CSV table of C-alpha atoms in Angstrom, one decimal:
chain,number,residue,atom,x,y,z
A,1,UNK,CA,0.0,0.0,0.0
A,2,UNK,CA,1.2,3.8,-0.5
A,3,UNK,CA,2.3,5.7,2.2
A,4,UNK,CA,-0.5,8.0,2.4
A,5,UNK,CA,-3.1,4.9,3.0
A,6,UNK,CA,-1.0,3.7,5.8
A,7,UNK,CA,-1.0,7.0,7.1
A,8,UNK,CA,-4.6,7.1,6.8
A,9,UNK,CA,-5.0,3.3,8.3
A,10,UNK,CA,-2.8,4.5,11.3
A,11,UNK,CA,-4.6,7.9,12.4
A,12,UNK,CA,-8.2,5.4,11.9
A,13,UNK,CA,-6.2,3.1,14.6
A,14,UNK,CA,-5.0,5.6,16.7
A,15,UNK,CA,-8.7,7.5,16.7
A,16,UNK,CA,-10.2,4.1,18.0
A,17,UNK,CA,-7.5,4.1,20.8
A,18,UNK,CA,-8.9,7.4,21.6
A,19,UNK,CA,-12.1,6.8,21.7
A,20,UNK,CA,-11.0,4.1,24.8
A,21,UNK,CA,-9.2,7.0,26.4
A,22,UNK,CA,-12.7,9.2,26.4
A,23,UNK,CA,-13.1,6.7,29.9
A,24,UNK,CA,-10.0,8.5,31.8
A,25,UNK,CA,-9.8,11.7,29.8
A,26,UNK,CA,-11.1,15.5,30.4
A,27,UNK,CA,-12.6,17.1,27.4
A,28,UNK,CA,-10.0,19.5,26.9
A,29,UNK,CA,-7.5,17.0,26.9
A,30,UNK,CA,-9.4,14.9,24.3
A,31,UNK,CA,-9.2,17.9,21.9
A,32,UNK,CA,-5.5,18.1,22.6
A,33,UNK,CA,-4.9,14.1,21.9
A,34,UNK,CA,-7.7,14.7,18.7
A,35,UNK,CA,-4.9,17.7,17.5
A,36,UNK,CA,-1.5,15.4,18.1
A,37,UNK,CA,-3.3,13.1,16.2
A,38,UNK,CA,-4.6,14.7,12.7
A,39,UNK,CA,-0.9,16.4,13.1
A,40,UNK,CA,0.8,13.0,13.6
A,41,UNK,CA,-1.2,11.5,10.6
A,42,UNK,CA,0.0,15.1,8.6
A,43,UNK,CA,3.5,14.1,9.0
A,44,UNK,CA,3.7,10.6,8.3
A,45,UNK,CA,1.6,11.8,5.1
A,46,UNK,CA,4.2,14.4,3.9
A,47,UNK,CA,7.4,12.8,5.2
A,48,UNK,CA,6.7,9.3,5.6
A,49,UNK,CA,7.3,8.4,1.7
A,50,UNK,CA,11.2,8.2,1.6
A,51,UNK,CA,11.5,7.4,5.0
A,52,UNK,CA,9.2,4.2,4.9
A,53,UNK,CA,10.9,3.1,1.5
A,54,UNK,CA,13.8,3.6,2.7
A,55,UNK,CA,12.8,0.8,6.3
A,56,UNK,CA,11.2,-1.4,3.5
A,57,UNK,CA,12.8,-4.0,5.1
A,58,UNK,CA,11.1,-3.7,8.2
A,59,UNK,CA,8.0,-5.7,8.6
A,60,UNK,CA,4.7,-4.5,8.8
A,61,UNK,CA,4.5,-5.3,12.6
A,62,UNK,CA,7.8,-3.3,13.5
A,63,UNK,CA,6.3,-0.5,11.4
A,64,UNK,CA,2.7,-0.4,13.4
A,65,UNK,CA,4.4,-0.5,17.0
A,66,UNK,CA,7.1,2.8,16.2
A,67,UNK,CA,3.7,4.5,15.1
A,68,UNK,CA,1.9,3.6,18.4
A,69,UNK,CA,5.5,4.0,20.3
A,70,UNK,CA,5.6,7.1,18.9
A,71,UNK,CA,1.8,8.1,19.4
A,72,UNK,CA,2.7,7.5,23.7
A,73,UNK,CA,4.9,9.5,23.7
A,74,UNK,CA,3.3,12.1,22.5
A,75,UNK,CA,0.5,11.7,24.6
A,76,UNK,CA,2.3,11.4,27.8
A,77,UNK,CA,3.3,15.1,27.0
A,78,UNK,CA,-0.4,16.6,27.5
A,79,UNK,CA,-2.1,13.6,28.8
A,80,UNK,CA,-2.8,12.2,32.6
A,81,UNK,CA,-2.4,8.7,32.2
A,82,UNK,CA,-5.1,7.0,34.2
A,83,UNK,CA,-5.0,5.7,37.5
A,84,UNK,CA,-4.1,2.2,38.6
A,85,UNK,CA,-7.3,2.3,40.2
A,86,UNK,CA,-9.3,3.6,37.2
A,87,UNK,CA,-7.7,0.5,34.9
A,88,UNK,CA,-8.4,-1.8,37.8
A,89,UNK,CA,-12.2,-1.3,38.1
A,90,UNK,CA,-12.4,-1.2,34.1
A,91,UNK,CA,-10.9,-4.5,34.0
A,92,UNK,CA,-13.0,-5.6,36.6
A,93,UNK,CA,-16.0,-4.0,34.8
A,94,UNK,CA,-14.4,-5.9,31.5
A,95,UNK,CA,-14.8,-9.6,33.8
A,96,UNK,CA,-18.2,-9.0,35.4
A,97,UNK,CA,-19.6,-8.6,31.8
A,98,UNK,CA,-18.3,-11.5,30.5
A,99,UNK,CA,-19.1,-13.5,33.7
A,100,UNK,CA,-23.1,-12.0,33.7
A,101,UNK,CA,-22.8,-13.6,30.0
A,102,UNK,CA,-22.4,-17.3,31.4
A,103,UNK,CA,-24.9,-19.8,33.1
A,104,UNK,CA,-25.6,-19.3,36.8
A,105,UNK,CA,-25.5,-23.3,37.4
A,106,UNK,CA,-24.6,-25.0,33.4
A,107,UNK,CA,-25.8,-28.7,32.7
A,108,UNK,CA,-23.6,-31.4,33.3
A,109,UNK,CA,-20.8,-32.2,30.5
A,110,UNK,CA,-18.1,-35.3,30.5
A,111,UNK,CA,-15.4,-34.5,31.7
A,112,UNK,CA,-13.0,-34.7,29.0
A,113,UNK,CA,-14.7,-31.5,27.1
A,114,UNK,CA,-11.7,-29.8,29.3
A,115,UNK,CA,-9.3,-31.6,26.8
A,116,UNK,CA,-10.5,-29.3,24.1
A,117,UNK,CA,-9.9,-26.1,26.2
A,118,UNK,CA,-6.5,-27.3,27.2
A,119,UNK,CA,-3.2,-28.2,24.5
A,120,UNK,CA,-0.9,-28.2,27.7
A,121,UNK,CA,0.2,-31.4,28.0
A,122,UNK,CA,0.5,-31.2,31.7
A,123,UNK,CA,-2.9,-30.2,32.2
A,124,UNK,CA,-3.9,-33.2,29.6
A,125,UNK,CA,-2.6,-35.3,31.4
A,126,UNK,CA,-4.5,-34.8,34.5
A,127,UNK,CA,-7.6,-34.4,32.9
A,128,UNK,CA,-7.1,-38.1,31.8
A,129,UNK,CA,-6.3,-39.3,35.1
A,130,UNK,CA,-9.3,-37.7,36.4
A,131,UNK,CA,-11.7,-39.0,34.2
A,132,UNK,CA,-10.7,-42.2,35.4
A,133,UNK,CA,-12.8,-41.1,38.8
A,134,UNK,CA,-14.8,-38.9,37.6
A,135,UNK,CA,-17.4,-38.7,34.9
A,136,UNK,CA,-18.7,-35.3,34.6
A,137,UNK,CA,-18.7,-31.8,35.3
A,138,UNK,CA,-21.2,-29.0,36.3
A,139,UNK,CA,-19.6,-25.3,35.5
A,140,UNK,CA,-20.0,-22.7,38.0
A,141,UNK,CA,-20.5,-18.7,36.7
A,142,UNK,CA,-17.1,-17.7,37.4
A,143,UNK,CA,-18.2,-14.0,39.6
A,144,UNK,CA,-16.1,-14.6,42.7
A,145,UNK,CA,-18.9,-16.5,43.9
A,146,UNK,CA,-18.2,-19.6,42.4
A,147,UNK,CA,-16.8,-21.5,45.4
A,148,UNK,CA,-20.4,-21.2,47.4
A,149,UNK,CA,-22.7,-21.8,44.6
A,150,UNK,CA,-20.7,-25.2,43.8
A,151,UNK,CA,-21.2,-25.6,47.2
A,152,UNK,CA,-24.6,-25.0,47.1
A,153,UNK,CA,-25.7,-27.0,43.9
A,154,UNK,CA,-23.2,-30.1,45.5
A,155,UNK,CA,-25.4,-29.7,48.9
A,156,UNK,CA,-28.4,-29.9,47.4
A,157,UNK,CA,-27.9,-32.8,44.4
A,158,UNK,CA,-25.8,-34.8,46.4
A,159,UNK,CA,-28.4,-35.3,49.7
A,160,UNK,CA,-30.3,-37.2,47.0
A,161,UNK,CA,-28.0,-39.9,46.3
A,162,UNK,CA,-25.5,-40.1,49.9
A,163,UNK,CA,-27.3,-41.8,52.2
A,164,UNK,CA,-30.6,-40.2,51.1
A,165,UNK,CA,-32.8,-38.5,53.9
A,166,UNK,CA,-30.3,-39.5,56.9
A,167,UNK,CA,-28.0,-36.7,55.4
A,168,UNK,CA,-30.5,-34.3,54.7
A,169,UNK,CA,-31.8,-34.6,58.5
A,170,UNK,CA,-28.1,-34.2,59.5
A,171,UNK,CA,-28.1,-31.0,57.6
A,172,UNK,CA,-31.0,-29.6,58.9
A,173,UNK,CA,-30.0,-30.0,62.2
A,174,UNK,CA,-26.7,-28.1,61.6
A,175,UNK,CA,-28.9,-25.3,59.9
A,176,UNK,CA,-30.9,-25.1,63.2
A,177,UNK,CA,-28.0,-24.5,65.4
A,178,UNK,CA,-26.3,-22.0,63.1
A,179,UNK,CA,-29.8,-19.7,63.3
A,180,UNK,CA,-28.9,-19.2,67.0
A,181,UNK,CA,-25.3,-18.9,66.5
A,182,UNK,CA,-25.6,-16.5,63.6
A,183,UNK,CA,-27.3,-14.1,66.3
A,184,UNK,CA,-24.6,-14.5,69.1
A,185,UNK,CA,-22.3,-13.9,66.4
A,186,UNK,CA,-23.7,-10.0,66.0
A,187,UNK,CA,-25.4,-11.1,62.5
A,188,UNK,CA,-29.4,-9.5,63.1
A,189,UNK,CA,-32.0,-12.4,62.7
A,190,UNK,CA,-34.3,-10.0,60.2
A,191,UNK,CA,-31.2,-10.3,58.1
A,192,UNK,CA,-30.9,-14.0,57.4
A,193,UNK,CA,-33.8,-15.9,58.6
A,194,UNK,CA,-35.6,-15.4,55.1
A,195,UNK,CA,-32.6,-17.3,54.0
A,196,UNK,CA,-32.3,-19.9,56.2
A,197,UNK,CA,-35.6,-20.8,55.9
A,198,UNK,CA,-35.7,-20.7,52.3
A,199,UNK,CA,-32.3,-23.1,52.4
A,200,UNK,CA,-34.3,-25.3,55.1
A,201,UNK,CA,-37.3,-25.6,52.2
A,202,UNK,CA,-34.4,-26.7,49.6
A,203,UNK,CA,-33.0,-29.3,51.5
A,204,UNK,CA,-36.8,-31.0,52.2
A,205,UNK,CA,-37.5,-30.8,48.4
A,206,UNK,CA,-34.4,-32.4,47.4
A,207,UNK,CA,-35.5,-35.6,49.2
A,208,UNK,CA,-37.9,-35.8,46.3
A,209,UNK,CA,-35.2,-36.1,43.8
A,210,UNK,CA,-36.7,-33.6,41.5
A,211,UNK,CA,-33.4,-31.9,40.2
A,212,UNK,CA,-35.3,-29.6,37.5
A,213,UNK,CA,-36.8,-27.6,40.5
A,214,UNK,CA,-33.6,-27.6,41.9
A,215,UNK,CA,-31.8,-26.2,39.2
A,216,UNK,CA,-34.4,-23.5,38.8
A,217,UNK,CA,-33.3,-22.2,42.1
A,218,UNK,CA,-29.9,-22.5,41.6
A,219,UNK,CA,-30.4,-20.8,38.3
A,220,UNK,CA,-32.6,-17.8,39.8
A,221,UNK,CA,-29.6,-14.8,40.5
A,222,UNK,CA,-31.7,-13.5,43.2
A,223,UNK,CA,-32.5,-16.5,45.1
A,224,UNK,CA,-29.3,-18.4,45.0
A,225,UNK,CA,-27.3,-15.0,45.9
A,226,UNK,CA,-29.7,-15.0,48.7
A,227,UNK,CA,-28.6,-18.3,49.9
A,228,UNK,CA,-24.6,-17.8,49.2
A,229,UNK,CA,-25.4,-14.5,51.3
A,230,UNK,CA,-26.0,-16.8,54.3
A,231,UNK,CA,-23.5,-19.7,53.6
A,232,UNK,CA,-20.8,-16.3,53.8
A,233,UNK,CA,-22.4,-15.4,57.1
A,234,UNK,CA,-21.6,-19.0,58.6
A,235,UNK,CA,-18.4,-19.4,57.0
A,236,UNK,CA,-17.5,-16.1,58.8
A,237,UNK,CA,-19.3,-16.6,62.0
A,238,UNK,CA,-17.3,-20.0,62.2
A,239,UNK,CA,-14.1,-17.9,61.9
A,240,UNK,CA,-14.6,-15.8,64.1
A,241,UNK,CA,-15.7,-19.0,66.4
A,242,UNK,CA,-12.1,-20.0,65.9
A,243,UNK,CA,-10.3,-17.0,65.4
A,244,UNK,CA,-7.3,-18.2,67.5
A,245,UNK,CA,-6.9,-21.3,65.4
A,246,UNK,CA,-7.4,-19.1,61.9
A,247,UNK,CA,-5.9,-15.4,63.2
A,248,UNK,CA,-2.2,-16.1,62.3
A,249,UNK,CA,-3.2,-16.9,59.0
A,250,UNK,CA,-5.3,-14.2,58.4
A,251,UNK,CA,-2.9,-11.3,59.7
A,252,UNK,CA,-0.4,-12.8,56.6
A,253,UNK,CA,-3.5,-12.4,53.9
A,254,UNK,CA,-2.6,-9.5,51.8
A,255,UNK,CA,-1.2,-7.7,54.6
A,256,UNK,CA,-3.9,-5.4,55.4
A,257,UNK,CA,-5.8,-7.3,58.1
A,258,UNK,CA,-5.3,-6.0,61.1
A,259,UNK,CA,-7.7,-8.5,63.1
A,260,UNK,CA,-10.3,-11.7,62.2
A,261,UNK,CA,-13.5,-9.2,62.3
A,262,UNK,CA,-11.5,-7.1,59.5
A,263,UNK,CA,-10.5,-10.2,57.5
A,264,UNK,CA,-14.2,-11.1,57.6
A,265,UNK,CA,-15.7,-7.8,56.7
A,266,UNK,CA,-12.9,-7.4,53.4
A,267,UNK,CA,-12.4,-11.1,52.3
A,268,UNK,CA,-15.6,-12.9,53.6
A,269,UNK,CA,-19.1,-11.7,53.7
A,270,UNK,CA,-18.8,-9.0,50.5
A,271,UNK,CA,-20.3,-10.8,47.6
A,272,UNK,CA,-18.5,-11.5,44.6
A,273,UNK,CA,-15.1,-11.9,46.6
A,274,UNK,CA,-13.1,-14.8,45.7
A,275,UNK,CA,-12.9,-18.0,48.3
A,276,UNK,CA,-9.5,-19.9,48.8
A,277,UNK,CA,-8.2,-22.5,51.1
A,278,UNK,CA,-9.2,-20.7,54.5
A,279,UNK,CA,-12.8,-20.5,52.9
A,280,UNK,CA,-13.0,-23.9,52.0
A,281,UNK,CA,-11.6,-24.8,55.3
A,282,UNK,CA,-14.2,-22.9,58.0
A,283,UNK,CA,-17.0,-23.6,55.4
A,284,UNK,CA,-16.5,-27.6,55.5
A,285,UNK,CA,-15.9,-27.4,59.4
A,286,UNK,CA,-19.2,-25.4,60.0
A,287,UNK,CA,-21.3,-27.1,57.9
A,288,UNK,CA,-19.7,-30.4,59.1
A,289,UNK,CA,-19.0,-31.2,55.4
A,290,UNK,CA,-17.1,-33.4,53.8
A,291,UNK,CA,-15.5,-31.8,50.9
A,292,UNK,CA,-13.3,-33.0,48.3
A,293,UNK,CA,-11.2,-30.6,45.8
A,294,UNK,CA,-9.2,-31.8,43.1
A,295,UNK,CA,-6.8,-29.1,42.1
A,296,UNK,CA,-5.9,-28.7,38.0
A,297,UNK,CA,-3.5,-26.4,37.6
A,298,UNK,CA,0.2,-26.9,35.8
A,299,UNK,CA,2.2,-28.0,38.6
A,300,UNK,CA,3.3,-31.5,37.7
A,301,UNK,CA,2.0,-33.4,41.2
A,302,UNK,CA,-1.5,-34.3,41.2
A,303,UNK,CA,-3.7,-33.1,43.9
A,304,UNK,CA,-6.7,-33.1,46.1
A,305,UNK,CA,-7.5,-32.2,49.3
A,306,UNK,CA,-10.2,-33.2,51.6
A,307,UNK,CA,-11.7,-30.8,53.9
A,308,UNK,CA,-13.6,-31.8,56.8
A,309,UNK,CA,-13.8,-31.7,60.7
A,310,UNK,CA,-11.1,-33.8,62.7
A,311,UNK,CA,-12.0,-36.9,63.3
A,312,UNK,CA,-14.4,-37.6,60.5
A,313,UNK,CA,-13.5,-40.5,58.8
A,314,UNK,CA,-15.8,-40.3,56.2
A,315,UNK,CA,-14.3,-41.8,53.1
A,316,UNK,CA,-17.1,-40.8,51.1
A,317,UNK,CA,-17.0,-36.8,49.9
A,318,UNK,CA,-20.7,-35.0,50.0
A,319,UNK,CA,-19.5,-32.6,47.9
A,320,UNK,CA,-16.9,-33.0,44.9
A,321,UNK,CA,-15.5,-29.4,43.4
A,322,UNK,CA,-12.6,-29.0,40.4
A,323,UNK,CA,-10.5,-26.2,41.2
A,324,UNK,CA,-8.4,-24.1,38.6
A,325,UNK,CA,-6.8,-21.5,39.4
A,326,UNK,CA,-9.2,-18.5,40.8
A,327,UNK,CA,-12.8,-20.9,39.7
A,328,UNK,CA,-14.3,-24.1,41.2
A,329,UNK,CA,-17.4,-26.3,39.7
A,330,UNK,CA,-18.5,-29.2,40.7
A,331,UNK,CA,-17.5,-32.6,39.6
A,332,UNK,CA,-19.2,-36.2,39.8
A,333,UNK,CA,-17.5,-39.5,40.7
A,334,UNK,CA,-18.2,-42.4,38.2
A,335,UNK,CA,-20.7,-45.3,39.5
């Protein structure tokens, strides 16, 4: 192409970036960056004829990143770059858009559909080895909230199929202790006795076996937020229960936790925030849970770990959850 169109294609690219800056960007500064470019685009159009022939042995992609090398600079004359903070919440605006655009609670898929996500061989590998165990999977919508809806959907499928009503009247029982320990942990009753009762209502259905009815309510945003908002309640009232067992750990988490009740309020009960090991460890204990994570990831060991209250011997996981990196879902053993 002649000189002048790429002069032309590189003022159109440059304009689009622009148009992303109008986010971060003052008005006035906008017609400033508008000027550098139509300026910029000027010169390349003028001078850019013998100097581009004479780089014709540069290829196109060195050519495009001077421009835009060139273009920064220019703007970092006249232009306030945005703040860490601004790109942080656009890029957390960028994930909660794509994560709104997935299923709540998906169908369940065999387990070697992750072999087409993954050309790793590593992760290949254990993908194989799981499927030896385990026959299929149930993704999770990936919004930081993954961790208790897995939770959630395991609880409510599995207490059809492990020991049938025994482990749903075990559960209940739990639930009934927690409404009065919920209260002497500071958490007001008008807050999350909708929930618990609601949760209480699941758990009685799902000894009818009707999983279409439960995955309506896993699927409904505003009901199953309702019931991770409790299941985060316990998880934290459990912490705080234990807080000298689970302090030291906390005042090393990110370094700005100055105590359990601040640990809880940042990294706990806000929904949408991410749940690791500690989670996973106060949930299982206050639900008295057995829960089994396998770990896929790209370190070459393979891994799971089973979180439950000492002294359970249970071989048998209630809930099963596939952890990569930041997500879980749940998983299903084979027959």
């Amino acid at each position: 192409r002649s000189c002048g169109t790429r002069a032309s294609s590189f003022v159109c690219a440059i304009a689009t970036s622009t148009a992303r800056a109008q986010r971060f960007a003052p008005t006035a500064q906008l017609k400033c960056i508008r000027s550098s470019v139509v300026g910029f685009g000027a010169r390349l159009d003028k001078e850019g004829r013998s100097r581009w022939k004479a780089r014709s042995h540069e290829s196109w992609t060195n050519r495009r990143a001077h421009v835009q090398r060139s273009f920064v600079v220019e703007m970092e004359e006249g232009y306030e770059r945005p703040k860490d903070e601004d790109i942080l919440e656009q890029e957390e605006n960028i994930r909660s858009e794509v994560a709104a655009s997935s299923c709540l609670v998906g169908d369940q898929e065999p387990l070697n559909v992750l072999l087409e996500e993954y050309s790793n061989p590593v992760l290949q590998k254990k993908i194989v080895e799981l499927s030896q165990n385990y026959r299929c999977i149930r993704r999770i919508r990936g919004d930081g909230n993954c961790f208790y809806r897995a939770c959630l959907c395991g609880l409510l499928e599995r207490k059809k199929t492990l020991d049938g009503d025994r482990k749903v009247e075990e559960c209940l029982a739990i639930l009934a202790e927690w409404k009065n320990k919920l209260v002497e942990a500071g958490f007001q009753l008008l807050v999350f006795e909708d929930a618990m009762d609601m949760l209480v209502e699941q758990l009685e259905q799902s000894k009818g076996g009707d999983l279409e009815a439960t995955l309506s309510i896993l699927r409904d945003s505003i009901i199953s937020n309702f019931l991770i908002m409790l299941l985060r309640m316990i998880t934290a009232a459990h912490l705080k229960q234990r807080s000298e067992h689970f302090e030291p750990f906390v005042l090393n988490y990110g370094g700005d936790c100055e105590s359990m009740q601040d640990f809880c309020e940042k990294y706990v009960l806000p929904m949408g925030v991410e749940s690791d090991h500690m989670h996973a460890v106060a949930f299982a204990e206050a639900m008295r849970l057995h829960i089994r994570i396998e770990y896929l990831d790209r370190s070459e060991a393979s891994a799971q770990h089973d979180f439950k209250l000492e002294g359970n011997d249970s071989s048998s996981p209630d809930i099963m959850l596939l952890y990569r990196p930041g997500h879980y879902d749940v998983i299903y053993r084979k027959a």
